[in-house]
Amino acid sequence: MKITNAYVNICSPGRNFVTLKIETDQGIYGLGDGTLNGRELAVASYLTDHVLPCLIGRDPFQIEDIWQYLYRGAYWRRGPVTMSAIAAVDMALWDIKGKALHTPVYNLLGGRSRQGVMVYCHAFGKDIHAALEDVAKHKEMGYRAIRVQSGVPGLKSTYGVGKTTGYYEPAERGLPTEYEWETESYLRSVPGLFAKVREVFGEEIHLLHDCHHRLTPIEAARLGKELEPFHLFWIEDPTPAELQEGFKLIRQHTTTPIAVGEVFNSLWDAHDLIRNQWIDYIRATVVHAGGLTHLKKIADFADLYHVKTGCHGATDLSPVSMAAALHFDTAIHNFGIQEHMPHAAETDAVFPHAYFFKDGYMYPGDKPGLGIDFDEKLASQYEYQRAYLPVNRRQDGTLTDW
Ligand code: CS2
Ligand code: MG
């Protein structure tokens, strides 16, 4: 089999997505996601201008060799743009191989290790009362694990709390908006939120919380310690992770489990975190961490150190990534949990898929390949629109992590 054609589509059915299609001489095609929120066009150009011409004529079954060709062969390694572009190619090649061999991709990754993939959803509210209502709603929908975020008294906006109820999309069209932040107000409010959630909903439900890289290690240690009585499944991204050693300090102070990695793009971003057992869950994801080929290596390395996976699954990861993540989650041994933020109806219509949600679990479906398609005609009705993630400032004006 040979690759005969490959092209990128950029569309915006509800939000922007970068989709790669690779075609072969046998009529089989594969799909990949290359969406990098707020920097979409950079990945599209990396693919179109630099990667795709090198693929024509290659054997799509040589997934490892093509991965190494794009990684080592570029000389310039790693980084979110490069690794998202490699991921898009990698996903499409696994899709092709599955279709050619008439089997779902999870069978190529080792086969089923579990029946269903436990997912967590997002509940939020402008205050504790509204957050509790949203938790009740999601529990009713069947979720067994719920991430809870609420507005912080004294702050006009905060991460994870949508402007309207029911749907939350962090990127906004146009140039970046500005949020405000004050750590002390946040640290004072979060323990009260979880005390209330446990009081109302009991111990059965798994609870998660995302700090979105906003704390220093000692502040995160304080938060983790104060949340211990409420037995969280994890606190996520407690502190920015460029300094991996920062997590050592958090670890010394708290038994609240720690998850990190949605912005990581290779194993090397998590090498110290994993081998020192400073974290419990690695959140690297298919699209931003070099595709299934590299994510499998990260998971296998993590498995040696009792670290489980918890793949990022926000709406900026297209349904192609969601499908790939669910095949991966079904196959690997050290799966922990999968994030699930349902896409908008327009998005789902453009990407018909075999995966589905039932009673707190998701399933990749049994179609050959990734079980995902792309309606290019429908996609052409949704042109790309410039959009950015917000930026964040402290109340005195200092720019800080969003
Ligand atoms: C987040 C994301 O889902 C999460 O845990 O942290 O909402 C994140 O902010 C976006 O994916 C950024 O593109
Ligand atoms: Mg997060």
Tab-separated table of C-alpha atoms and ligand atoms in Angstrom:
chain	number	residue	atom	x	y	z
A	1	MET	CA	0.000	0.000	0.000
A	2	LYS	CA	1.217	3.536	-0.753
A	3	ILE	CA	0.234	7.016	0.383
A	4	THR	CA	-0.988	8.897	-2.686
A	5	ASN	CA	-2.371	12.140	-1.256
A	6	ALA	CA	-2.649	14.054	2.021
A	7	TYR	CA	-4.289	17.365	2.875
A	8	VAL	CA	-5.340	19.538	5.796
A	9	ASN	CA	-8.806	20.937	6.438
A	10	ILE	CA	-9.404	23.822	8.842
A	11	CYS	CA	-13.015	24.307	9.868
A	12	SER	CA	-15.011	25.829	12.702
A	13	PRO	CA	-18.208	23.911	13.513
A	14	GLY	CA	-18.678	25.477	16.974
A	15	ARG	CA	-14.903	25.920	17.376
A	16	ASN	CA	-11.778	25.546	15.221
A	17	PHE	CA	-10.382	22.165	14.234
A	18	VAL	CA	-7.402	21.116	12.095
A	19	THR	CA	-8.070	17.776	10.412
A	20	LEU	CA	-5.650	15.739	8.320
A	21	LYS	CA	-6.762	13.244	5.709
A	22	ILE	CA	-4.268	10.740	4.248
A	23	GLU	CA	-5.309	8.794	1.136
A	24	THR	CA	-3.815	5.575	-0.262
A	25	ASP	CA	-3.679	3.743	-3.585
A	26	GLN	CA	-6.104	1.129	-2.187
A	27	GLY	CA	-8.905	3.631	-1.631
A	28	ILE	CA	-8.496	3.480	2.177
A	29	TYR	CA	-8.038	6.830	3.934
A	30	GLY	CA	-7.122	7.790	7.487
A	31	LEU	CA	-7.997	10.809	9.645
A	32	GLY	CA	-5.852	12.689	12.145
A	33	ASP	CA	-6.401	15.660	14.464
A	34	GLY	CA	-3.809	18.470	14.572
A	35	THR	CA	-5.765	21.070	16.560
A	36	LEU	CA	-3.653	23.292	18.826
A	37	ASN	CA	-6.047	25.705	20.519
A	38	GLY	CA	-5.331	29.326	19.547
A	39	ARG	CA	-2.376	28.321	17.307
A	40	GLU	CA	-4.228	26.206	14.715
A	41	LEU	CA	-2.745	27.734	11.561
A	42	ALA	CA	0.824	27.055	12.678
A	43	VAL	CA	0.190	23.290	12.783
A	44	ALA	CA	-1.705	23.427	9.474
A	45	SER	CA	1.256	25.138	7.802
A	46	TYR	CA	3.777	22.773	9.435
A	47	LEU	CA	1.844	19.875	7.938
A	48	THR	CA	1.039	21.313	4.520
A	49	ASP	CA	4.320	23.088	3.856
A	50	HIS	CA	6.802	20.719	5.465
A	51	VAL	CA	5.427	17.274	6.357
A	52	LEU	CA	2.888	16.154	3.775
A	53	PRO	CA	5.200	16.343	0.711
A	54	CYS	CA	7.503	13.826	2.476
A	55	LEU	CA	4.697	11.292	2.929
A	56	ILE	CA	3.724	10.688	-0.671
A	57	GLY	CA	4.798	7.256	-1.900
A	58	ARG	CA	5.505	5.861	1.609
A	59	ASP	CA	4.037	2.647	2.975
A	60	PRO	CA	1.396	3.722	5.556
A	61	PHE	CA	1.967	0.484	7.529
A	62	GLN	CA	5.447	1.710	8.576
A	63	ILE	CA	4.060	3.794	11.432
A	64	GLU	CA	7.132	3.665	13.689
A	65	ASP	CA	9.523	4.469	10.856
A	66	ILE	CA	7.418	7.419	9.660
A	67	TRP	CA	7.190	8.686	13.259
A	68	GLN	CA	10.992	8.575	13.622
A	69	TYR	CA	11.421	10.159	10.178
A	70	LEU	CA	9.267	13.140	11.212
A	71	TYR	CA	10.763	13.437	14.719
A	72	ARG	CA	14.474	12.741	14.244
A	73	GLY	CA	14.435	13.699	10.589
A	74	ALA	CA	13.328	17.275	11.284
A	75	TYR	CA	16.414	17.819	13.481
A	76	TRP	CA	14.309	20.323	15.523
A	77	ARG	CA	12.640	18.164	18.148
A	78	ARG	CA	9.545	18.404	20.308
A	79	GLY	CA	7.366	21.480	20.935
A	80	PRO	CA	3.568	21.616	20.658
A	81	VAL	CA	3.427	22.557	16.952
A	82	THR	CA	5.805	19.810	15.810
A	83	MET	CA	4.310	17.161	18.054
A	84	SER	CA	0.695	17.987	17.114
A	85	ALA	CA	1.635	17.730	13.434
A	86	ILE	CA	3.353	14.367	13.998
A	87	ALA	CA	0.317	13.256	16.025
A	88	ALA	CA	-2.067	14.069	13.170
A	89	VAL	CA	-0.039	11.896	10.782
A	90	ASP	CA	0.312	9.123	13.361
A	91	MET	CA	-3.432	8.963	14.100
A	92	ALA	CA	-4.257	8.820	10.397
A	93	LEU	CA	-1.792	5.948	9.881
A	94	TRP	CA	-3.270	3.882	12.741
A	95	ASP	CA	-6.715	4.551	11.263
A	96	ILE	CA	-5.551	3.292	7.854
A	97	LYS	CA	-3.933	0.192	9.346
A	98	GLY	CA	-7.059	-0.695	11.312
A	99	LYS	CA	-9.259	-0.270	8.237
A	100	ALA	CA	-6.873	-2.303	6.064
A	101	LEU	CA	-6.801	-5.152	8.600
A	102	HIS	CA	-10.549	-4.859	9.323
A	103	THR	CA	-10.074	-4.348	13.044
A	104	PRO	CA	-10.565	-1.537	15.587
A	105	VAL	CA	-7.345	0.241	16.565
A	106	TYR	CA	-7.571	-1.003	20.183
A	107	ASN	CA	-6.788	-4.482	18.837
A	108	LEU	CA	-3.565	-3.181	17.302
A	109	LEU	CA	-2.542	-1.614	20.633
A	110	GLY	CA	-2.776	-4.854	22.602
A	111	GLY	CA	-6.491	-5.605	22.591
A	112	ARG	CA	-9.196	-4.873	25.151
A	113	SER	CA	-8.010	-4.527	28.737
A	114	ARG	CA	-11.457	-3.416	29.971
A	115	GLN	CA	-15.073	-3.266	28.921
A	116	GLY	CA	-15.627	0.471	29.302
A	117	VAL	CA	-13.578	3.634	29.806
A	118	MET	CA	-14.548	5.583	32.935
A	119	VAL	CA	-14.860	9.260	32.065
A	120	TYR	CA	-15.178	12.412	34.136
A	121	CYS	CA	-17.292	15.381	33.172
A	122	HIS	CA	-17.202	19.057	34.136
A	123	ALA	CA	-19.617	20.617	36.622
A	124	PHE	CA	-19.374	24.293	37.487
A	125	GLY	CA	-21.292	27.220	38.868
A	126	LYS	CA	-20.821	30.907	39.540
A	127	ASP	CA	-21.008	30.074	43.275
A	128	ILE	CA	-21.163	26.949	45.464
A	129	HIS	CA	-24.921	26.679	45.227
A	130	ALA	CA	-24.903	26.737	41.411
A	131	ALA	CA	-22.003	24.260	41.326
A	132	LEU	CA	-23.981	21.841	43.527
A	133	GLU	CA	-26.924	22.017	41.120
A	134	ASP	CA	-24.630	21.230	38.216
A	135	VAL	CA	-23.084	18.272	40.073
A	136	ALA	CA	-26.610	16.912	40.691
A	137	LYS	CA	-27.412	17.276	36.993
A	138	HIS	CA	-24.292	15.395	35.873
A	139	LYS	CA	-24.789	12.661	38.477
A	140	GLU	CA	-28.271	12.200	37.079
A	141	MET	CA	-26.751	11.811	33.577
A	142	GLY	CA	-24.854	8.776	34.871
A	143	TYR	CA	-21.343	10.160	35.413
A	144	ARG	CA	-19.377	8.423	38.173
A	145	ALA	CA	-16.616	11.016	38.254
A	146	ILE	CA	-17.150	14.775	38.230
A	147	ARG	CA	-14.718	17.675	38.061
A	148	VAL	CA	-16.038	20.585	40.128
A	149	GLN	CA	-15.089	24.270	39.683
A	150	SER	CA	-16.858	27.293	41.108
A	151	GLY	CA	-16.641	31.078	40.953
A	152	VAL	CA	-14.354	32.656	43.561
A	153	PRO	CA	-15.818	35.417	45.786
A	154	GLY	CA	-14.199	38.722	44.839
A	155	LEU	CA	-13.115	37.627	41.317
A	156	LYS	CA	-15.187	38.534	38.247
A	157	SER	CA	-14.188	35.381	36.362
A	158	THR	CA	-12.165	32.250	36.884
A	159	TYR	CA	-10.984	29.199	34.972
A	160	GLY	CA	-13.530	26.430	34.425
A	161	VAL	CA	-16.674	28.462	35.050
A	162	GLY	CA	-18.635	29.116	31.868
A	163	LYS	CA	-20.567	32.294	31.184
A	164	THR	CA	-23.749	30.307	30.664
A	165	THR	CA	-24.801	27.059	32.285
A	166	GLY	CA	-24.382	23.697	30.626
A	167	TYR	CA	-21.609	24.436	28.166
A	168	TYR	CA	-18.100	25.698	28.622
A	169	GLU	CA	-15.676	26.594	25.853
A	170	PRO	CA	-12.415	28.248	26.941
A	171	ALA	CA	-11.366	29.726	23.564
A	172	GLU	CA	-13.150	32.875	22.439
A	173	ARG	CA	-13.408	34.303	18.955
A	174	GLY	CA	-11.416	37.482	18.298
A	175	LEU	CA	-8.312	38.558	20.228
A	176	PRO	CA	-7.622	37.253	23.765
A	177	THR	CA	-9.868	38.437	26.590
A	178	GLU	CA	-8.410	39.089	30.042
A	179	TYR	CA	-9.366	37.273	33.223
A	180	GLU	CA	-8.454	38.322	36.754
A	181	TRP	CA	-6.847	36.322	39.493
A	182	GLU	CA	-5.962	36.400	43.187
A	183	THR	CA	-4.529	33.212	44.673
A	184	GLU	CA	-5.504	33.858	48.286
A	185	SER	CA	-9.225	34.280	47.457
A	186	TYR	CA	-9.118	31.040	45.458
A	187	LEU	CA	-7.325	29.070	48.185
A	188	ARG	CA	-9.882	30.252	50.740
A	189	SER	CA	-12.857	29.169	48.617
A	190	VAL	CA	-11.987	25.689	47.265
A	191	PRO	CA	-12.027	23.620	50.506
A	192	GLY	CA	-15.512	24.989	51.318
A	193	LEU	CA	-16.738	23.943	47.882
A	194	PHE	CA	-15.622	20.333	48.322
A	195	ALA	CA	-16.844	20.140	51.937
A	196	LYS	CA	-20.288	21.014	50.642
A	197	VAL	CA	-20.152	18.630	47.652
A	198	ARG	CA	-19.213	15.699	49.924
A	199	GLU	CA	-21.885	16.679	52.464
A	200	VAL	CA	-24.604	16.679	49.791
A	201	PHE	CA	-23.472	13.802	47.527
A	202	GLY	CA	-21.600	11.485	49.911
A	203	GLU	CA	-18.423	9.477	49.352
A	204	GLU	CA	-19.416	7.319	46.375
A	205	ILE	CA	-18.847	9.784	43.546
A	206	HIS	CA	-15.272	10.528	42.335
A	207	LEU	CA	-14.430	14.232	42.604
A	208	LEU	CA	-11.727	16.063	40.665
A	209	HIS	CA	-10.491	19.653	40.545
A	210	ASP	CA	-8.320	21.615	38.077
A	211	CYS	CA	-5.990	24.328	39.457
A	212	HIS	CA	-4.946	25.197	35.882
A	213	HIS	CA	-1.269	25.881	36.675
A	214	ARG	CA	-2.035	28.816	38.990
A	215	LEU	CA	-0.321	27.938	42.261
A	216	THR	CA	3.240	27.828	43.520
A	217	PRO	CA	4.330	24.452	44.915
A	218	ILE	CA	3.829	25.521	48.536
A	219	GLU	CA	0.368	26.945	47.774
A	220	ALA	CA	-0.544	23.693	46.025
A	221	ALA	CA	0.725	21.765	49.047
A	222	ARG	CA	-1.590	23.792	51.277
A	223	LEU	CA	-4.562	23.155	48.989
A	224	GLY	CA	-3.849	19.432	48.705
A	225	LYS	CA	-3.595	19.163	52.497
A	226	GLU	CA	-6.829	21.052	53.117
A	227	LEU	CA	-8.668	18.886	50.562
A	228	GLU	CA	-7.524	15.592	52.122
A	229	PRO	CA	-10.711	15.030	54.173
A	230	PHE	CA	-12.757	15.124	50.936
A	231	HIS	CA	-10.800	12.321	49.207
A	232	LEU	CA	-10.402	13.810	45.755
A	233	PHE	CA	-9.600	11.568	42.786
A	234	TRP	CA	-6.994	14.220	41.891
A	235	ILE	CA	-6.011	17.850	41.830
A	236	GLU	CA	-4.860	18.742	38.336
A	237	ASP	CA	-2.056	21.015	37.159
A	238	PRO	CA	-1.414	22.384	40.657
A	239	THR	CA	1.640	24.302	39.479
A	240	PRO	CA	3.307	24.982	36.107
A	241	ALA	CA	5.404	21.917	35.316
A	242	GLU	CA	8.461	23.246	33.474
A	243	LEU	CA	10.241	22.824	36.810
A	244	GLN	CA	9.414	19.177	37.397
A	245	GLU	CA	11.149	19.261	40.774
A	246	GLY	CA	8.456	21.627	42.054
A	247	PHE	CA	6.187	18.611	42.430
A	248	LYS	CA	8.529	17.051	44.978
A	249	LEU	CA	7.543	19.710	47.467
A	250	ILE	CA	3.807	19.205	46.881
A	251	ARG	CA	4.266	15.463	47.295
A	252	GLN	CA	6.048	15.829	50.628
A	253	HIS	CA	3.025	17.569	52.116
A	254	THR	CA	-0.123	15.886	50.876
A	255	THR	CA	-1.745	12.555	50.048
A	256	THR	CA	-4.206	14.191	47.608
A	257	PRO	CA	-3.386	12.528	44.251
A	258	ILE	CA	-1.813	14.742	41.589
A	259	ALA	CA	-2.459	14.842	37.830
A	260	VAL	CA	-0.525	16.836	35.260
A	261	GLY	CA	0.379	16.863	31.583
A	262	GLU	CA	-2.256	18.331	29.276
A	263	VAL	CA	0.331	20.768	27.890
A	264	PHE	CA	3.119	18.165	27.667
A	265	ASN	CA	4.276	17.110	24.242
A	266	SER	CA	6.747	14.342	24.973
A	267	LEU	CA	7.873	11.849	27.576
A	268	TRP	CA	10.738	14.185	28.433
A	269	ASP	CA	8.285	16.714	29.908
A	270	ALA	CA	7.343	14.102	32.494
A	271	HIS	CA	10.513	12.070	32.898
A	272	ASP	CA	11.397	13.274	36.420
A	273	LEU	CA	7.756	13.519	37.482
A	274	ILE	CA	7.228	9.855	36.664
A	275	ARG	CA	10.493	8.245	37.700
A	276	ASN	CA	10.410	10.025	41.071
A	277	GLN	CA	6.731	9.158	41.568
A	278	TRP	CA	5.857	12.815	42.158
A	279	ILE	CA	2.555	12.390	40.293
A	280	ASP	CA	-0.232	9.824	40.147
A	281	TYR	CA	-1.797	10.532	36.747
A	282	ILE	CA	-0.217	11.601	33.466
A	283	ARG	CA	-2.619	13.664	31.338
A	284	ALA	CA	-0.679	13.850	28.073
A	285	THR	CA	-2.992	13.364	25.141
A	286	VAL	CA	-2.883	11.816	21.696
A	287	VAL	CA	-2.947	15.053	19.687
A	288	HIS	CA	-0.407	17.128	21.607
A	289	ALA	CA	2.020	14.350	22.541
A	290	GLY	CA	3.007	12.866	19.201
A	291	GLY	CA	0.081	10.527	18.539
A	292	LEU	CA	-0.711	6.995	19.676
A	293	THR	CA	2.838	5.836	18.967
A	294	HIS	CA	4.440	8.207	21.461
A	295	LEU	CA	1.590	8.218	23.992
A	296	LYS	CA	1.896	4.431	24.264
A	297	LYS	CA	5.571	4.850	25.154
A	298	ILE	CA	4.687	7.436	27.822
A	299	ALA	CA	2.035	5.121	29.306
A	300	ASP	CA	4.347	2.099	29.311
A	301	PHE	CA	7.074	4.100	31.056
A	302	ALA	CA	4.538	5.460	33.584
A	303	ASP	CA	3.274	1.936	34.278
A	304	LEU	CA	6.665	0.984	35.733
A	305	TYR	CA	6.193	3.678	38.424
A	306	HIS	CA	2.530	3.107	39.371
A	307	VAL	CA	1.475	6.197	37.424
A	308	LYS	CA	-1.840	5.888	35.576
A	309	THR	CA	-3.195	7.815	32.606
A	310	GLY	CA	-5.895	10.487	32.629
A	311	CYS	CA	-5.933	11.813	29.067
A	312	HIS	CA	-6.957	15.388	28.456
A	313	GLY	CA	-10.272	15.424	26.567
A	314	ALA	CA	-11.472	19.034	26.340
A	315	THR	CA	-13.558	20.276	23.395
A	316	ASP	CA	-10.453	21.640	21.636
A	317	LEU	CA	-9.419	18.023	20.997
A	318	SER	CA	-11.491	17.060	17.965
A	319	PRO	CA	-13.683	13.940	17.827
A	320	VAL	CA	-10.812	12.317	15.899
A	321	SER	CA	-8.633	12.683	19.021
A	322	MET	CA	-11.466	11.528	21.250
A	323	ALA	CA	-11.843	8.376	19.160
A	324	ALA	CA	-8.077	7.736	19.266
A	325	ALA	CA	-8.022	8.325	23.054
A	326	LEU	CA	-10.841	5.821	23.618
A	327	HIS	CA	-9.054	3.085	21.639
A	328	PHE	CA	-5.907	3.805	23.644
A	329	ASP	CA	-7.778	3.857	26.996
A	330	THR	CA	-9.449	0.538	26.145
A	331	ALA	CA	-6.170	-1.180	25.358
A	332	ILE	CA	-3.513	-0.054	27.847
A	333	HIS	CA	-3.115	-1.648	31.261
A	334	ASN	CA	-2.484	1.459	33.388
A	335	PHE	CA	-5.542	3.433	32.342
A	336	GLY	CA	-6.852	5.725	35.093
A	337	ILE	CA	-9.666	7.886	33.765
A	338	GLN	CA	-10.561	9.868	30.604
A	339	GLU	CA	-11.796	13.468	30.487
A	340	HIS	CA	-15.072	13.963	28.622
A	341	MET	CA	-16.333	17.377	27.582
A	342	PRO	CA	-19.107	16.714	25.064
A	343	HIS	CA	-18.695	18.546	21.753
A	344	ALA	CA	-21.289	20.928	20.346
A	345	ALA	CA	-23.933	19.358	18.089
A	346	GLU	CA	-22.403	21.088	14.999
A	347	THR	CA	-19.049	19.456	15.789
A	348	ASP	CA	-20.554	15.986	16.185
A	349	ALA	CA	-22.409	16.372	12.865
A	350	VAL	CA	-19.170	17.170	11.004
A	351	PHE	CA	-17.364	14.198	12.608
A	352	PRO	CA	-19.752	11.177	12.621
A	353	HIS	CA	-18.327	8.646	15.088
A	354	ALA	CA	-18.764	5.147	16.474
A	355	TYR	CA	-17.841	6.050	20.081
A	356	PHE	CA	-20.566	6.588	22.649
A	357	PHE	CA	-21.320	7.287	26.327
A	358	LYS	CA	-23.367	5.029	28.588
A	359	ASP	CA	-23.729	4.993	32.385
A	360	GLY	CA	-20.524	6.856	33.189
A	361	TYR	CA	-18.366	4.962	30.703
A	362	MET	CA	-17.373	5.578	27.099
A	363	TYR	CA	-16.780	2.989	24.405
A	364	PRO	CA	-14.773	3.324	21.170
A	365	GLY	CA	-17.184	1.156	19.151
A	366	ASP	CA	-16.121	-1.787	17.009
A	367	LYS	CA	-15.696	-0.242	13.564
A	368	PRO	CA	-12.353	-0.922	11.815
A	369	GLY	CA	-9.746	1.798	12.367
A	370	LEU	CA	-10.628	4.675	14.691
A	371	GLY	CA	-14.346	4.544	13.877
A	372	ILE	CA	-14.490	8.204	12.914
A	373	ASP	CA	-15.417	10.044	9.723
A	374	PHE	CA	-15.288	13.598	8.435
A	375	ASP	CA	-18.071	15.272	6.435
A	376	GLU	CA	-16.030	17.679	4.324
A	377	LYS	CA	-19.046	19.147	2.573
A	378	LEU	CA	-20.681	20.079	5.857
A	379	ALA	CA	-17.325	21.295	7.223
A	380	SER	CA	-17.019	23.738	4.301
A	381	GLN	CA	-19.995	25.654	5.732
A	382	TYR	CA	-17.955	26.511	8.856
A	383	GLU	CA	-14.983	28.667	7.942
A	384	TYR	CA	-12.021	29.070	10.319
A	385	GLN	CA	-12.427	32.010	12.711
A	386	ARG	CA	-9.573	33.520	14.680
A	387	ALA	CA	-9.915	32.537	18.346
A	388	TYR	CA	-7.694	32.597	21.424
A	389	LEU	CA	-7.582	31.301	24.958
A	390	PRO	CA	-7.878	34.084	27.553
A	391	VAL	CA	-4.884	35.615	29.319
A	392	ASN	CA	-4.838	36.198	33.066
A	393	ARG	CA	-3.759	39.132	35.266
A	394	ARG	CA	-3.562	39.576	38.996
A	395	GLN	CA	-5.623	42.424	40.405
A	396	ASP	CA	-2.532	44.682	40.408
A	397	GLY	CA	-2.133	44.082	36.643
A	398	THR	CA	0.688	41.510	36.680
A	399	LEU	CA	0.346	38.933	33.924
A	400	THR	CA	0.055	35.438	35.369
A	401	ASP	CA	-0.755	31.884	34.253
A	402	TRP	CA	-4.240	31.363	32.818
B	1	CS2	C1	-8.500	22.086	30.645
B	1	CS2	C2	-8.780	22.615	29.300
B	1	CS2	O1	-9.861	20.275	30.196
B	1	CS2	C3	-9.017	20.732	30.942
B	1	CS2	O2	-8.595	20.188	31.929
B	1	CS2	O3	-7.465	22.488	31.392
B	1	CS2	O4	-10.040	23.222	29.358
B	1	CS2	C4	-7.773	23.596	28.738
B	1	CS2	O5	-7.889	24.833	29.333
B	1	CS2	C5	-7.976	23.706	27.261
B	1	CS2	O6	-7.951	22.434	26.691
B	1	CS2	C6	-6.955	24.598	26.622
B	1	CS2	O7	-7.014	24.509	25.249
B	2	MG	MG	-6.900	20.984	32.771
